[in-house]
Amino acid sequence: MKTIGLIGGMSWESSKLYYEFLNTKANEVLGGSHSAKCIMVSVDFADIERLTFKEDWNAIGELMKKAAQQLERAGADIILLCTNTIHLVSHYISENVGVPFLHIAATTGRSIKKVGLQKIALLGTKFTMEKDFYTKTLINDFGLEILIPKTKNRQLIHNIIYNELVQGQFTVVSKQKIIDIIKELQNQGAQGVILGCTELPILVSESDVDVPLFDTGKIHAHTAIELSLAIDLNNLSRI
């Protein structure tokens, strides 16, 4: 088993789930008392949040590069960025380390294609929904048709994420708002929904709706375990 490096803390509410997902999957695959070999560098989310709202992506990228290089020096064989939005600067990682970087949109796109869906809704921060760093991977690499909520709903989701979820607040009121948005997207033809914020699956689950939900953090972590057990770490395309 190879060692998985995690850049976490964005937020720690979802980063802790990565640890659970990795170890649960490792034990499921290997059995016995097996668990995952992993290392985490966890950043101070307040710094990332401040720079995000300033849209100082270069500064965030430098922080991600530093964290990734720290993981590589610590012995990580593969690196995961445990957040969707900050993949906007994932090239700061992939271009500055010598070990494979596993992109969350790529693992999500592959998971959707495996189940044969085509028209998919994307929920996340405004940055994830409105910028193309995420959707271009889903469209160009996997041929998916992506739906995003209307403007006022994008702002609503964004506010719920930053004002509540990353602070550990998960309310019934906000849950119902997300469910209503999902139903609206279903009416527009969405066959499934990408929960493109790693905190969203804490708020809403498939039992709350009648359409498949894609938990990006869980997909990301499970794919990392499959990759960590593969013979050729450099062959990302087969995972």
Short mmCIF file of C-alpha atoms in Angstrom, two decimals:
data_model
loop_
_atom_site.label_atom_id
_atom_site.label_comp_id
_atom_site.label_asym_id
_atom_site.label_seq_id
_atom_site.Cartn_x
_atom_site.Cartn_y
_atom_site.Cartn_z
CA MET A 1 0.00 0.00 0.00
CA LYS A 2 1.27 3.44 -0.96
CA THR A 3 1.04 6.45 1.34
CA ILE A 4 -1.70 8.98 0.60
CA GLY A 5 -0.96 12.65 1.29
CA LEU A 6 -3.89 14.91 2.16
CA ILE A 7 -4.11 18.69 2.13
CA GLY A 8 -6.92 19.32 4.60
CA GLY A 9 -8.53 21.93 6.78
CA MET A 10 -10.85 23.35 4.09
CA SER A 11 -12.80 22.78 6.22
CA TRP A 12 -11.81 20.36 8.96
CA GLU A 13 -15.48 19.31 9.08
CA SER A 14 -15.04 17.47 5.79
CA SER A 15 -11.34 16.66 6.20
CA LYS A 16 -12.16 14.39 9.10
CA LEU A 17 -14.50 12.49 6.78
CA TYR A 18 -11.64 11.88 4.35
CA TYR A 19 -9.81 10.02 7.12
CA GLU A 20 -12.91 7.92 7.77
CA PHE A 21 -13.49 7.25 4.06
CA LEU A 22 -9.87 6.21 3.47
CA ASN A 23 -9.71 3.82 6.40
CA THR A 24 -13.15 2.33 5.81
CA LYS A 25 -12.34 1.65 2.16
CA ALA A 26 -8.90 0.22 2.94
CA ASN A 27 -10.42 -2.18 5.43
CA GLU A 28 -13.20 -3.10 3.02
CA VAL A 29 -10.68 -3.98 0.31
CA LEU A 30 -7.98 -5.63 2.45
CA GLY A 31 -9.99 -6.97 5.36
CA GLY A 32 -8.64 -7.95 8.76
CA SER A 33 -7.27 -5.02 10.74
CA HIS A 34 -5.97 -3.12 7.73
CA SER A 35 -6.25 0.66 7.57
CA ALA A 36 -4.96 3.37 5.24
CA LYS A 37 -1.43 4.74 5.19
CA CYS A 38 -1.86 8.51 5.05
CA ILE A 39 -0.38 11.85 6.04
CA MET A 40 -2.29 15.12 6.39
CA VAL A 41 -1.15 18.74 6.28
CA SER A 42 -4.04 20.82 7.58
CA VAL A 43 -4.15 24.55 6.84
CA ASP A 44 -5.85 27.33 8.79
CA PHE A 45 -9.11 27.80 6.90
CA ALA A 46 -9.45 31.42 8.05
CA ASP A 47 -6.42 32.29 5.91
CA ILE A 48 -7.82 30.46 2.90
CA GLU A 49 -11.27 31.99 3.31
CA ARG A 50 -9.86 35.52 3.51
CA LEU A 51 -7.79 35.03 0.36
CA THR A 52 -10.69 33.34 -1.41
CA PHE A 53 -13.01 36.30 -0.93
CA LYS A 54 -10.22 38.59 -2.14
CA GLU A 55 -9.87 36.17 -5.08
CA ASP A 56 -6.13 36.13 -4.45
CA TRP A 57 -5.75 32.75 -6.11
CA ASN A 58 -1.99 33.11 -6.52
CA ALA A 59 -1.51 33.42 -2.78
CA ILE A 60 -3.73 30.39 -2.19
CA GLY A 61 -1.82 28.49 -4.85
CA GLU A 62 1.46 29.20 -3.11
CA LEU A 63 0.02 27.87 0.15
CA MET A 64 -1.15 24.72 -1.61
CA LYS A 65 2.23 24.26 -3.25
CA LYS A 66 3.96 24.56 0.12
CA ALA A 67 1.58 22.03 1.70
CA ALA A 68 2.00 19.58 -1.19
CA GLN A 69 5.79 19.81 -1.05
CA GLN A 70 5.63 19.25 2.70
CA LEU A 71 3.64 16.06 2.07
CA GLU A 72 6.09 14.90 -0.56
CA ARG A 73 9.03 15.42 1.80
CA ALA A 74 7.13 13.47 4.46
CA GLY A 75 6.86 10.47 2.12
CA ALA A 76 3.50 10.79 0.39
CA ASP A 77 3.25 8.73 -2.82
CA ILE A 78 0.07 10.45 -4.04
CA ILE A 79 -1.51 13.78 -3.10
CA LEU A 80 -5.16 14.75 -2.63
CA LEU A 81 -6.54 18.24 -2.10
CA CYS A 82 -9.50 17.72 0.25
CA THR A 83 -11.73 20.46 -1.15
CA ASN A 84 -13.47 21.21 -4.43
CA THR A 85 -13.13 24.99 -4.73
CA ILE A 86 -9.39 25.20 -4.17
CA HIS A 87 -8.83 22.87 -7.12
CA LEU A 88 -9.01 26.16 -8.99
CA VAL A 89 -5.29 26.40 -8.17
CA SER A 90 -4.49 22.68 -8.33
CA HIS A 91 -1.84 23.32 -10.99
CA TYR A 92 0.31 24.82 -8.22
CA ILE A 93 0.39 21.29 -6.81
CA SER A 94 0.62 19.16 -9.95
CA GLU A 95 3.40 21.32 -11.43
CA ASN A 96 5.53 21.45 -8.30
CA VAL A 97 5.67 17.92 -6.91
CA GLY A 98 7.11 14.74 -8.31
CA VAL A 99 4.32 12.41 -7.17
CA PRO A 100 0.87 11.95 -8.77
CA PHE A 101 -1.89 14.42 -7.91
CA LEU A 102 -5.45 13.05 -7.99
CA HIS A 103 -7.96 15.67 -9.17
CA ILE A 104 -11.38 15.56 -7.50
CA ALA A 105 -13.32 16.51 -10.64
CA ALA A 106 -11.66 13.72 -12.59
CA THR A 107 -12.57 11.07 -10.02
CA THR A 108 -16.13 12.43 -9.89
CA GLY A 109 -16.51 12.47 -13.66
CA ARG A 110 -15.28 8.91 -13.91
CA SER A 111 -17.75 7.79 -11.24
CA ILE A 112 -20.66 9.41 -13.10
CA LYS A 113 -19.69 7.83 -16.41
CA LYS A 114 -19.50 4.41 -14.77
CA VAL A 115 -23.20 4.56 -13.92
CA GLY A 116 -24.13 5.86 -17.36
CA LEU A 117 -25.56 9.29 -16.53
CA GLN A 118 -25.20 12.22 -18.90
CA LYS A 119 -26.97 15.36 -17.63
CA ILE A 120 -25.68 16.30 -14.20
CA ALA A 121 -26.31 19.22 -11.85
CA LEU A 122 -23.41 20.77 -9.94
CA LEU A 123 -23.76 22.33 -6.48
CA GLY A 124 -20.92 24.04 -4.65
CA THR A 125 -19.49 27.45 -3.94
CA LYS A 126 -20.05 30.17 -6.51
CA PHE A 127 -16.43 29.70 -7.57
CA THR A 128 -16.97 26.01 -8.28
CA MET A 129 -20.27 26.53 -10.08
CA GLU A 130 -19.40 29.65 -12.06
CA LYS A 131 -15.73 29.30 -12.99
CA ASP A 132 -14.66 26.67 -15.53
CA PHE A 133 -11.82 24.95 -13.65
CA TYR A 134 -14.22 22.21 -12.54
CA THR A 135 -16.83 22.00 -15.27
CA LYS A 136 -14.30 21.89 -18.11
CA THR A 137 -12.93 18.62 -16.74
CA LEU A 138 -16.43 17.14 -16.56
CA ILE A 139 -17.35 18.38 -20.04
CA ASN A 140 -14.07 17.93 -21.96
CA ASP A 141 -12.82 14.71 -20.37
CA PHE A 142 -16.10 12.91 -19.71
CA GLY A 143 -18.59 14.45 -22.14
CA LEU A 144 -21.08 15.38 -19.43
CA GLU A 145 -23.77 18.03 -19.73
CA ILE A 146 -23.63 20.24 -16.64
CA LEU A 147 -26.52 22.18 -15.10
CA ILE A 148 -26.00 24.82 -12.42
CA PRO A 149 -28.65 26.53 -10.29
CA LYS A 150 -30.02 29.94 -11.23
CA THR A 151 -28.21 33.02 -9.92
CA LYS A 152 -30.11 33.55 -6.67
CA ASN A 153 -29.80 29.87 -5.77
CA ARG A 154 -26.07 29.89 -6.46
CA GLN A 155 -25.72 32.73 -3.97
CA LEU A 156 -27.93 30.91 -1.48
CA ILE A 157 -25.82 27.74 -1.65
CA HIS A 158 -22.61 29.79 -1.42
CA ASN A 159 -23.89 31.55 1.72
CA ILE A 160 -24.95 28.30 3.35
CA ILE A 161 -21.52 26.81 2.74
CA TYR A 162 -19.48 29.71 4.08
CA ASN A 163 -21.79 30.98 6.81
CA GLU A 164 -22.91 27.62 8.15
CA LEU A 165 -21.37 24.38 6.88
CA VAL A 166 -17.67 25.22 7.21
CA GLN A 167 -18.47 26.43 10.73
CA GLY A 168 -20.06 23.13 11.66
CA GLN A 169 -23.67 24.34 11.45
CA PHE A 170 -26.10 21.96 9.70
CA THR A 171 -29.70 23.12 10.01
CA VAL A 172 -33.00 21.65 8.93
CA VAL A 173 -33.90 24.94 7.24
CA SER A 174 -30.79 24.96 5.05
CA LYS A 175 -31.19 21.28 4.30
CA GLN A 176 -34.67 21.90 2.93
CA LYS A 177 -33.41 24.81 0.82
CA ILE A 178 -30.81 22.55 -0.80
CA ILE A 179 -33.42 19.82 -1.37
CA ASP A 180 -35.72 22.36 -3.06
CA ILE A 181 -32.89 23.49 -5.35
CA ILE A 182 -32.15 19.87 -6.26
CA LYS A 183 -35.81 19.28 -7.12
CA GLU A 184 -35.77 22.36 -9.35
CA LEU A 185 -32.71 21.02 -11.17
CA GLN A 186 -34.41 17.65 -11.57
CA ASN A 187 -37.28 19.43 -13.28
CA GLN A 188 -34.71 20.84 -15.70
CA GLY A 189 -33.58 17.33 -16.57
CA ALA A 190 -30.79 16.61 -14.11
CA GLN A 191 -30.26 12.84 -13.84
CA GLY A 192 -27.98 13.22 -10.83
CA VAL A 193 -26.35 15.88 -8.66
CA ILE A 194 -22.69 16.46 -7.87
CA LEU A 195 -22.27 17.65 -4.29
CA GLY A 196 -19.29 19.75 -5.32
CA CYS A 197 -18.54 20.99 -1.83
CA THR A 198 -17.18 18.40 0.56
CA GLU A 199 -19.42 19.66 3.38
CA LEU A 200 -22.69 19.34 1.45
CA PRO A 201 -23.04 15.55 1.97
CA ILE A 202 -23.08 16.21 5.72
CA LEU A 203 -26.22 18.29 5.18
CA VAL A 204 -28.09 16.29 2.54
CA SER A 205 -27.99 12.64 1.50
CA GLU A 206 -29.57 10.38 -1.12
CA SER A 207 -32.28 9.41 1.35
CA ASP A 208 -33.51 13.01 1.18
CA VAL A 209 -34.04 13.10 -2.59
CA ASP A 210 -34.99 10.75 -5.42
CA VAL A 211 -31.99 11.35 -7.66
CA PRO A 212 -28.41 10.02 -7.34
CA LEU A 213 -26.05 12.27 -5.39
CA PHE A 214 -22.30 12.15 -5.97
CA ASP A 215 -20.34 12.71 -2.77
CA THR A 216 -17.12 14.13 -4.19
CA GLY A 217 -15.06 13.66 -1.04
CA LYS A 218 -16.01 10.01 -0.67
CA ILE A 219 -15.40 9.31 -4.36
CA HIS A 220 -12.05 11.07 -4.16
CA ALA A 221 -10.92 9.15 -1.08
CA HIS A 222 -12.09 5.76 -2.36
CA THR A 223 -10.30 6.29 -5.66
CA ALA A 224 -7.14 7.17 -3.75
CA ILE A 225 -7.27 3.83 -1.95
CA GLU A 226 -7.69 1.98 -5.25
CA LEU A 227 -4.74 3.91 -6.62
CA SER A 228 -2.61 3.33 -3.53
CA LEU A 229 -3.05 -0.40 -4.03
CA ALA A 230 -2.32 -0.31 -7.78
CA ILE A 231 0.99 -1.59 -9.07
CA ASP A 232 1.68 1.43 -11.30
CA LEU A 233 1.07 4.67 -9.40
CA ASN A 234 1.66 6.74 -12.49
CA ASN A 235 -1.19 5.17 -14.45
CA LEU A 236 -4.04 7.34 -13.22
CA SER A 237 -6.20 6.64 -16.26
CA ARG A 238 -7.15 3.13 -15.20
CA ILE A 239 -8.60 4.16 -11.86
#
